[in-house]
Amino acid sequence: MSTYEFKLPDIGEGVVEGEVVKWLVKEGDVLKQDQPMIEVMTDKATVEISAPRAGRVAKRMFAEGERCPVGKVLIVLETEDGQGTAPAKAADVPASRPNMPAAALATPSGPAGAVLATPATRKLARDIGVDIHAVTATGPNGRVTSDDVRGHKPGAPAPAAARPATSAADKRVPFRGVRKKIAETLARSKFTAPHATYVEEVDCTELVALRTAVNGRATGAKVSYLPFIIKATVAALKKFPQMNATLDDAAGEIVQWGHIHLGLATATDAGLIVPVVRDAERKTIAQLSTEIAHLAEVTRTGKAARDELTGSTFTITSLGAWGGVMATAIINPPEVAILGVHRIARRPAVVGDQIAIRDLMNLSITFDHRLVDGLDAAQFVGEIKRQLESPAALDDKSV
């Protein structure tokens, strides 16, 4: 019997430490090689690390929520292979995938019979009381998805003794991992940049008609409103480059970007993630529609590449049909503004001297008042409004 010290490997891209999100094994457990043993989150990724060799867990060196520096011992195993205390290498971590987004949890490559599912899906199953081993998998390579978990129909009701009491007990949820990263980012934004918000109403009646016409000639998937909103936003950003910018504090300069990389705030099981449409100014309605669908899919399933989740210069946030009347978004740092897109609804409006039923939508712009004045914000949203209310120029006939 010998001791094997598994050290957190260097997974590259400037990562210097990882936060222990969840231990999947206890001290005293006997592990098989490649058995998932821990979820670790870095600034770049959340990964599930498997046991590099078989052995018994002698000691877990860091508690959940603590940060382990790269190169420090993460877990000690007692093994029978006589390999002693050789440090772990990146190659010893077969199930970790460092190129995954902050909310994308890697699929384990565990032993035969193991359930293939992301940690986020496993957590969902635990939270709603579903035995993940009993769920029918529909994902790639037999992976259990969050939709599989939600759609699972248990074979029989739980016995009466296992059912929750009428008065539910308080529940404490650990504050770590993706949720904590989101909190840190948004708190930094809110307490660094003085936020201000401007709201404008947009008559989308002609936009609704244009989208209907475009989808009438489309041969593939239907086009949403978002590609048209992106095109209008790109036109406004070209006209008001101070909105497509960042503050370089060290240099004492405001950097106005020469490219437009649009972030699209996307809800996932793990939290709000922002995939990026790169060089949006160069793309057609058809290209934008295809890319939006791709980014939404890979972000929600945890398959987005790092360059699909970084480098945005301006962000749009929309809840679609849930968009409500108005909301004050928090700026995605280090950007200077974020556009909130709200629900299109049929409401009465004054057209000339008449009351008519129109398709109306509110847009909100939340901006960093250090760099953007209220007039700048109003004129910027005014340009988007002009583009959307007379949208013929947005139709590039690519669909």
Short mmCIF file of C-alpha atoms in Angstrom, two decimals:
data_model
loop_
_atom_site.label_atom_id
_atom_site.label_comp_id
_atom_site.label_asym_id
_atom_site.label_seq_id
_atom_site.Cartn_x
_atom_site.Cartn_y
_atom_site.Cartn_z
CA MET A 1 0.00 0.00 0.00
CA SER A 2 1.36 3.42 -0.96
CA THR A 3 0.16 7.01 -0.84
CA TYR A 4 -0.71 8.98 -3.98
CA GLU A 5 -1.05 12.76 -3.71
CA PHE A 6 -3.23 14.15 -6.46
CA LYS A 7 -2.32 17.79 -7.13
CA LEU A 8 -4.57 20.21 -8.98
CA PRO A 9 -3.07 20.21 -12.47
CA ASP A 10 -2.23 23.26 -14.56
CA ILE A 11 -5.04 23.34 -17.12
CA GLY A 12 -3.61 26.37 -18.89
CA GLU A 13 -5.01 29.75 -19.98
CA GLY A 14 -3.65 31.57 -16.92
CA VAL A 15 -5.56 29.52 -14.35
CA VAL A 16 -3.82 29.69 -10.95
CA GLU A 17 -6.44 28.17 -8.64
CA GLY A 18 -9.72 26.29 -8.60
CA GLU A 19 -12.72 26.44 -6.26
CA VAL A 20 -13.98 23.15 -4.89
CA VAL A 21 -17.62 23.19 -5.95
CA LYS A 22 -18.59 19.69 -4.79
CA TRP A 23 -16.90 16.54 -3.56
CA LEU A 24 -18.36 13.43 -5.19
CA VAL A 25 -16.51 11.05 -2.82
CA LYS A 26 -16.00 10.74 0.95
CA GLU A 27 -12.92 9.87 2.95
CA GLY A 28 -12.76 6.08 3.16
CA ASP A 29 -14.46 5.53 -0.21
CA VAL A 30 -12.82 3.01 -2.52
CA LEU A 31 -12.51 4.47 -6.02
CA LYS A 32 -12.19 2.88 -9.42
CA GLN A 33 -9.92 4.47 -11.98
CA ASP A 34 -11.77 7.22 -13.91
CA GLN A 35 -14.53 7.44 -11.28
CA PRO A 36 -15.72 11.09 -10.95
CA MET A 37 -14.49 12.43 -7.63
CA ILE A 38 -14.75 16.25 -7.58
CA GLU A 39 -16.18 19.31 -9.34
CA VAL A 40 -13.68 22.18 -9.54
CA MET A 41 -14.38 25.65 -10.89
CA THR A 42 -11.77 28.03 -12.28
CA ASP A 43 -12.20 31.46 -13.86
CA LYS A 44 -12.40 29.70 -17.23
CA ALA A 45 -14.33 26.50 -16.61
CA THR A 46 -16.12 24.17 -14.26
CA VAL A 47 -14.76 20.67 -14.68
CA GLU A 48 -15.49 17.29 -13.18
CA ILE A 49 -12.21 15.54 -12.36
CA SER A 50 -12.01 11.76 -12.27
CA ALA A 51 -9.71 9.55 -10.21
CA PRO A 52 -6.47 9.06 -12.16
CA ARG A 53 -6.07 5.59 -10.59
CA ALA A 54 -7.88 3.19 -8.29
CA GLY A 55 -7.49 3.55 -4.54
CA ARG A 56 -9.07 4.49 -1.23
CA VAL A 57 -9.70 8.13 -0.30
CA ALA A 58 -7.34 8.82 2.59
CA LYS A 59 -7.90 12.58 2.91
CA ARG A 60 -9.69 15.41 1.13
CA MET A 61 -7.39 18.41 1.49
CA PHE A 62 -9.85 21.23 0.72
CA ALA A 63 -13.46 21.73 1.80
CA GLU A 64 -16.30 22.67 -0.54
CA GLY A 65 -16.16 26.39 -1.23
CA GLU A 66 -12.41 26.64 -0.59
CA ARG A 67 -9.90 27.48 -3.31
CA CYS A 68 -7.04 25.13 -4.17
CA PRO A 69 -3.97 26.65 -5.89
CA VAL A 70 -2.63 24.85 -8.95
CA GLY A 71 0.05 22.38 -7.85
CA LYS A 72 -1.30 21.93 -4.32
CA VAL A 73 -2.48 18.52 -3.13
CA LEU A 74 -6.23 18.22 -3.67
CA ILE A 75 -6.81 14.67 -2.47
CA VAL A 76 -4.70 11.83 -1.05
CA LEU A 77 -5.35 8.25 -2.19
CA GLU A 78 -4.04 5.00 -0.78
CA THR A 79 -3.11 2.78 -3.71
CA GLU A 80 -1.59 -0.62 -4.31
CA ASP A 81 0.30 0.29 -7.47
CA GLY A 82 3.50 1.34 -5.70
CA GLN A 83 3.68 4.66 -7.56
CA GLY A 84 4.03 6.66 -4.38
CA THR A 85 3.58 10.42 -4.32
CA ALA A 86 4.24 11.29 -7.96
CA PRO A 87 2.49 14.59 -8.76
CA ALA A 88 -0.56 14.54 -10.99
CA LYS A 89 -0.23 15.77 -14.53
CA ALA A 90 -2.93 17.26 -16.75
CA ALA A 91 -2.99 13.91 -18.52
CA ASP A 92 -4.06 12.30 -15.23
CA VAL A 93 -7.39 14.12 -15.46
CA PRO A 94 -9.29 12.36 -18.24
CA ALA A 95 -12.69 13.78 -17.45
CA SER A 96 -11.79 17.47 -17.11
CA ARG A 97 -12.31 19.78 -20.06
CA PRO A 98 -10.64 23.16 -19.45
CA ASN A 99 -12.05 24.75 -22.60
CA MET A 100 -15.60 24.76 -21.24
CA PRO A 101 -17.48 27.95 -20.25
CA ALA A 102 -17.92 29.02 -16.65
CA ALA A 103 -21.40 27.52 -16.54
CA ALA A 104 -20.65 24.51 -18.73
CA LEU A 105 -19.88 21.44 -16.71
CA ALA A 106 -17.88 18.67 -18.36
CA THR A 107 -19.41 15.26 -19.07
CA PRO A 108 -17.60 12.52 -17.13
CA SER A 109 -15.91 9.69 -18.99
CA GLY A 110 -16.45 7.34 -16.08
CA PRO A 111 -16.41 3.55 -15.95
CA ALA A 112 -18.86 1.31 -17.76
CA GLY A 113 -22.36 1.68 -16.32
CA ALA A 114 -21.76 5.24 -15.07
CA VAL A 115 -24.40 7.84 -15.88
CA LEU A 116 -23.19 10.44 -18.38
CA ALA A 117 -24.52 13.80 -17.21
CA THR A 118 -23.19 17.25 -16.41
CA PRO A 119 -22.94 18.25 -12.75
CA ALA A 120 -25.66 20.85 -13.38
CA THR A 121 -27.99 18.10 -14.59
CA ARG A 122 -27.05 15.93 -11.60
CA LYS A 123 -27.82 18.83 -9.25
CA LEU A 124 -31.18 19.38 -10.95
CA ALA A 125 -32.01 15.70 -10.44
CA ARG A 126 -31.08 15.93 -6.75
CA ASP A 127 -33.08 19.13 -6.28
CA ILE A 128 -36.30 17.70 -7.72
CA GLY A 129 -35.87 14.22 -6.25
CA VAL A 130 -35.20 12.24 -9.44
CA ASP A 131 -32.92 9.18 -9.43
CA ILE A 132 -30.62 10.03 -12.34
CA HIS A 133 -29.78 6.35 -12.82
CA ALA A 134 -33.43 5.71 -13.73
CA VAL A 135 -33.64 8.48 -16.34
CA THR A 136 -33.72 7.60 -20.04
CA ALA A 137 -30.91 9.51 -21.80
CA THR A 138 -31.54 11.30 -25.11
CA GLY A 139 -28.38 13.40 -25.31
CA PRO A 140 -25.27 12.78 -27.44
CA ASN A 141 -23.38 9.57 -26.60
CA GLY A 142 -26.09 8.56 -24.13
CA ARG A 143 -25.80 11.70 -21.99
CA VAL A 144 -28.68 12.54 -19.65
CA THR A 145 -29.88 16.10 -20.30
CA SER A 146 -31.77 18.48 -18.02
CA ASP A 147 -34.87 17.97 -20.21
CA ASP A 148 -34.55 14.20 -19.66
CA VAL A 149 -34.53 14.78 -15.90
CA ARG A 150 -37.53 17.12 -16.00
CA GLY A 151 -39.47 14.73 -18.20
CA HIS A 152 -38.75 11.64 -16.14
CA LYS A 153 -41.85 9.86 -14.85
CA PRO A 154 -41.12 7.85 -11.68
CA GLY A 155 -42.47 4.32 -11.71
CA ALA A 156 -44.31 4.65 -8.41
CA PRO A 157 -45.00 7.32 -5.80
CA ALA A 158 -42.71 7.57 -2.83
CA PRO A 159 -43.85 5.76 0.29
CA ALA A 160 -45.75 7.89 2.75
CA ALA A 161 -42.81 8.03 5.16
CA ALA A 162 -40.59 9.52 2.43
CA ARG A 163 -43.02 12.25 1.41
CA PRO A 164 -42.25 15.77 2.62
CA ALA A 165 -44.17 17.10 5.56
CA THR A 166 -46.87 19.69 4.99
CA SER A 167 -44.68 22.36 6.61
CA ALA A 168 -41.40 22.29 4.68
CA ALA A 169 -38.16 22.85 6.57
CA ASP A 170 -35.82 25.71 5.66
CA LYS A 171 -33.29 24.84 2.96
CA ARG A 172 -29.70 26.05 2.82
CA VAL A 173 -28.08 26.07 -0.63
CA PRO A 174 -24.27 26.41 -0.81
CA PHE A 175 -23.23 29.74 -2.33
CA ARG A 176 -20.37 28.74 -4.62
CA GLY A 177 -19.50 27.69 -8.14
CA VAL A 178 -21.25 29.37 -11.07
CA ARG A 179 -23.72 31.26 -8.89
CA LYS A 180 -20.87 32.78 -6.89
CA LYS A 181 -18.95 33.74 -10.04
CA ILE A 182 -22.03 35.50 -11.41
CA ALA A 183 -22.47 37.31 -8.09
CA GLU A 184 -18.84 38.46 -8.04
CA THR A 185 -19.03 39.76 -11.62
CA LEU A 186 -22.31 41.62 -11.17
CA ALA A 187 -21.30 43.08 -7.81
CA ARG A 188 -18.05 44.35 -9.33
CA SER A 189 -20.03 45.96 -12.16
CA LYS A 190 -22.70 47.51 -9.93
CA PHE A 191 -20.28 48.94 -7.38
CA THR A 192 -17.71 50.14 -9.92
CA ALA A 193 -19.86 51.76 -12.59
CA PRO A 194 -22.58 54.27 -11.63
CA HIS A 195 -25.60 52.77 -13.40
CA ALA A 196 -28.35 54.82 -15.02
CA THR A 197 -31.25 53.61 -17.18
CA TYR A 198 -33.24 55.19 -20.01
CA VAL A 199 -36.43 53.63 -21.44
CA GLU A 200 -38.13 54.17 -24.80
CA GLU A 201 -41.26 52.74 -26.42
CA VAL A 202 -40.96 51.34 -29.93
CA ASP A 203 -43.80 50.72 -32.40
CA CYS A 204 -42.93 47.32 -33.86
CA THR A 205 -45.99 46.95 -36.09
CA GLU A 206 -43.96 47.14 -39.31
CA LEU A 207 -41.25 44.91 -37.82
CA VAL A 208 -43.85 42.25 -37.04
CA ALA A 209 -45.08 42.44 -40.64
CA LEU A 210 -41.50 42.23 -41.99
CA ARG A 211 -40.67 39.19 -39.87
CA THR A 212 -43.87 37.49 -41.08
CA ALA A 213 -42.85 38.18 -44.68
CA VAL A 214 -39.29 36.93 -44.14
CA ASN A 215 -40.53 33.71 -42.54
CA GLY A 216 -43.00 33.31 -45.37
CA ARG A 217 -40.13 32.95 -47.82
CA ALA A 218 -37.82 31.04 -45.44
CA THR A 219 -37.14 27.39 -46.26
CA GLY A 220 -35.46 26.49 -42.98
CA ALA A 221 -35.96 27.41 -39.33
CA LYS A 222 -38.09 30.43 -38.55
CA VAL A 223 -36.36 33.73 -37.86
CA SER A 224 -36.95 35.38 -34.48
CA TYR A 225 -37.03 39.14 -33.85
CA LEU A 226 -33.51 39.08 -32.38
CA PRO A 227 -31.55 39.17 -35.68
CA PHE A 228 -33.45 42.33 -36.69
CA ILE A 229 -32.82 43.89 -33.27
CA ILE A 230 -29.13 43.02 -33.59
CA LYS A 231 -28.97 44.66 -37.04
CA ALA A 232 -30.62 47.80 -35.67
CA THR A 233 -28.26 47.82 -32.67
CA VAL A 234 -25.22 47.44 -34.93
CA ALA A 235 -26.35 50.44 -36.97
CA ALA A 236 -26.73 52.48 -33.78
CA LEU A 237 -23.34 51.39 -32.43
CA LYS A 238 -21.69 52.53 -35.66
CA LYS A 239 -23.34 55.92 -35.29
CA PHE A 240 -22.57 56.20 -31.56
CA PRO A 241 -19.19 54.45 -31.05
CA GLN A 242 -18.97 55.69 -27.45
CA MET A 243 -21.51 52.94 -26.63
CA ASN A 244 -19.21 50.23 -28.02
CA ALA A 245 -16.35 50.95 -25.66
CA THR A 246 -14.53 50.22 -22.41
CA LEU A 247 -12.52 52.19 -19.87
CA ASP A 248 -8.79 51.44 -19.62
CA ASP A 249 -8.15 52.77 -16.12
CA ALA A 250 -4.44 51.96 -16.17
CA ALA A 251 -3.84 53.95 -19.36
CA GLY A 252 -6.36 56.65 -18.52
CA GLU A 253 -8.10 56.08 -21.87
CA ILE A 254 -11.54 55.20 -23.23
CA VAL A 255 -11.16 52.46 -25.84
CA GLN A 256 -13.74 52.59 -28.64
CA TRP A 257 -13.68 49.20 -30.33
CA GLY A 258 -13.25 48.90 -34.08
CA HIS A 259 -15.31 45.69 -34.13
CA ILE A 260 -18.72 44.82 -32.74
CA HIS A 261 -18.89 41.59 -30.73
CA LEU A 262 -22.43 41.34 -29.36
CA GLY A 263 -23.05 39.41 -26.14
CA LEU A 264 -26.44 37.73 -25.79
CA ALA A 265 -27.42 37.12 -22.16
CA THR A 266 -28.70 33.53 -22.02
CA ALA A 267 -30.44 31.71 -19.17
CA THR A 268 -29.07 28.23 -18.35
CA ASP A 269 -29.61 25.72 -15.57
CA ALA A 270 -26.39 26.94 -13.99
CA GLY A 271 -27.14 30.68 -14.28
CA LEU A 272 -26.93 33.59 -16.71
CA ILE A 273 -24.20 33.14 -19.35
CA VAL A 274 -23.27 35.50 -22.21
CA PRO A 275 -22.31 33.85 -25.52
CA VAL A 276 -20.93 36.21 -28.15
CA VAL A 277 -21.80 36.92 -31.79
CA ARG A 278 -18.43 37.99 -33.12
CA ASP A 279 -18.16 40.64 -35.86
CA ALA A 280 -21.92 41.13 -35.85
CA GLU A 281 -21.56 44.07 -38.22
CA ARG A 282 -20.49 41.69 -41.01
CA LYS A 283 -23.38 39.23 -40.73
CA THR A 284 -26.67 38.89 -42.56
CA ILE A 285 -30.06 38.17 -41.04
CA ALA A 286 -29.70 34.52 -42.10
CA GLN A 287 -26.21 34.23 -40.60
CA LEU A 288 -27.31 35.91 -37.37
CA SER A 289 -30.34 33.63 -37.07
CA THR A 290 -28.21 30.51 -37.52
CA GLU A 291 -25.52 31.70 -35.11
CA ILE A 292 -28.03 32.71 -32.42
CA ALA A 293 -29.59 29.24 -32.51
CA HIS A 294 -26.15 27.59 -32.36
CA LEU A 295 -24.96 29.73 -29.44
CA ALA A 296 -28.16 29.14 -27.48
CA GLU A 297 -27.83 25.38 -27.92
CA VAL A 298 -24.14 25.03 -27.02
CA THR A 299 -24.45 27.42 -24.09
CA ARG A 300 -27.42 25.65 -22.54
CA THR A 301 -25.88 22.20 -23.05
CA GLY A 302 -22.40 23.20 -21.83
CA LYS A 303 -20.61 22.70 -25.14
CA ALA A 304 -19.64 26.28 -25.99
CA ALA A 305 -15.98 26.93 -26.76
CA ARG A 306 -14.14 29.60 -24.76
CA ASP A 307 -14.00 32.06 -27.70
CA GLU A 308 -17.80 31.79 -27.98
CA LEU A 309 -18.13 33.11 -24.42
CA THR A 310 -15.54 35.88 -24.20
CA GLY A 311 -14.69 39.21 -25.77
CA SER A 312 -18.09 40.89 -26.07
CA THR A 313 -18.06 44.67 -26.58
CA PHE A 314 -21.79 45.32 -26.03
CA THR A 315 -24.53 43.08 -24.61
CA ILE A 316 -28.23 42.58 -25.34
CA THR A 317 -30.46 40.96 -22.75
CA SER A 318 -33.92 39.69 -23.62
CA LEU A 319 -36.37 37.35 -21.93
CA GLY A 320 -38.46 36.94 -25.07
CA ALA A 321 -42.10 36.36 -24.20
CA TRP A 322 -41.17 36.81 -20.51
CA GLY A 323 -39.60 40.19 -21.24
CA GLY A 324 -42.13 42.16 -19.21
CA VAL A 325 -42.62 45.91 -19.49
CA MET A 326 -39.24 47.15 -18.27
CA ALA A 327 -36.24 46.02 -16.26
CA THR A 328 -32.97 47.58 -15.14
CA ALA A 329 -30.16 45.30 -16.28
CA ILE A 330 -26.64 45.27 -14.84
CA ILE A 331 -23.82 46.13 -17.23
CA ASN A 332 -21.66 43.23 -18.39
CA PRO A 333 -18.14 44.42 -17.43
CA PRO A 334 -15.97 45.86 -18.87
CA GLU A 335 -18.59 47.18 -21.29
CA VAL A 336 -20.26 50.59 -20.89
CA ALA A 337 -23.89 49.69 -21.57
CA ILE A 338 -26.44 46.88 -21.91
CA LEU A 339 -29.64 46.93 -23.99
CA GLY A 340 -32.77 45.41 -22.48
CA VAL A 341 -35.32 44.06 -24.97
CA HIS A 342 -38.84 43.64 -23.62
CA ARG A 343 -41.97 41.86 -24.77
CA ILE A 344 -43.78 42.91 -27.96
CA ALA A 345 -47.47 43.24 -27.09
CA ARG A 346 -50.56 44.58 -28.84
CA ARG A 347 -51.63 47.76 -27.09
CA PRO A 348 -53.61 50.88 -27.97
CA ALA A 349 -51.56 53.77 -29.34
CA VAL A 350 -52.18 57.19 -30.85
CA VAL A 351 -51.57 57.14 -34.62
CA GLY A 352 -52.17 60.60 -36.05
CA ASP A 353 -55.42 61.65 -34.45
CA GLN A 354 -56.72 58.10 -34.03
CA ILE A 355 -56.45 55.37 -31.43
CA ALA A 356 -55.18 52.16 -33.03
CA ILE A 357 -54.03 48.75 -31.88
CA ARG A 358 -50.28 48.49 -32.50
CA ASP A 359 -47.45 46.07 -31.68
CA LEU A 360 -45.47 47.95 -29.03
CA MET A 361 -42.22 47.11 -27.25
CA ASN A 362 -40.07 48.86 -24.66
CA LEU A 363 -36.29 49.11 -24.92
CA SER A 364 -34.14 49.99 -21.92
CA ILE A 365 -30.51 51.03 -21.99
CA THR A 366 -28.52 50.81 -18.77
CA PHE A 367 -25.23 52.67 -19.03
CA ASP A 368 -22.08 53.58 -17.14
CA HIS A 369 -22.62 57.24 -16.33
CA ARG A 370 -18.86 57.80 -16.01
CA LEU A 371 -18.52 57.40 -19.78
CA VAL A 372 -22.02 57.87 -21.21
CA ASP A 373 -24.34 60.82 -20.66
CA GLY A 374 -28.12 60.61 -20.65
CA LEU A 375 -28.33 62.37 -24.01
CA ASP A 376 -25.94 59.83 -25.55
CA ALA A 377 -28.11 57.00 -24.27
CA ALA A 378 -31.34 58.62 -25.47
CA GLN A 379 -29.94 59.30 -28.95
CA PHE A 380 -28.54 55.75 -29.17
CA VAL A 381 -31.88 54.14 -28.32
CA GLY A 382 -33.59 56.66 -30.57
CA GLU A 383 -31.54 55.36 -33.50
CA ILE A 384 -32.49 51.76 -32.70
CA LYS A 385 -36.14 52.88 -32.48
CA ARG A 386 -35.89 54.58 -35.89
CA GLN A 387 -34.41 51.44 -37.45
CA LEU A 388 -37.06 49.13 -35.98
CA GLU A 389 -40.04 51.37 -36.76
CA SER A 390 -38.98 51.62 -40.42
CA PRO A 391 -37.30 48.23 -40.80
CA ALA A 392 -37.18 47.81 -44.59
CA ALA A 393 -33.42 48.54 -44.61
CA LEU A 394 -32.86 45.70 -42.14
CA ASP A 395 -34.15 43.15 -44.67
CA ASP A 396 -31.00 42.08 -46.52
CA LYS A 397 -32.94 39.36 -48.43
CA SER A 398 -30.55 36.70 -47.08
CA VAL A 399 -33.55 34.66 -45.89
#
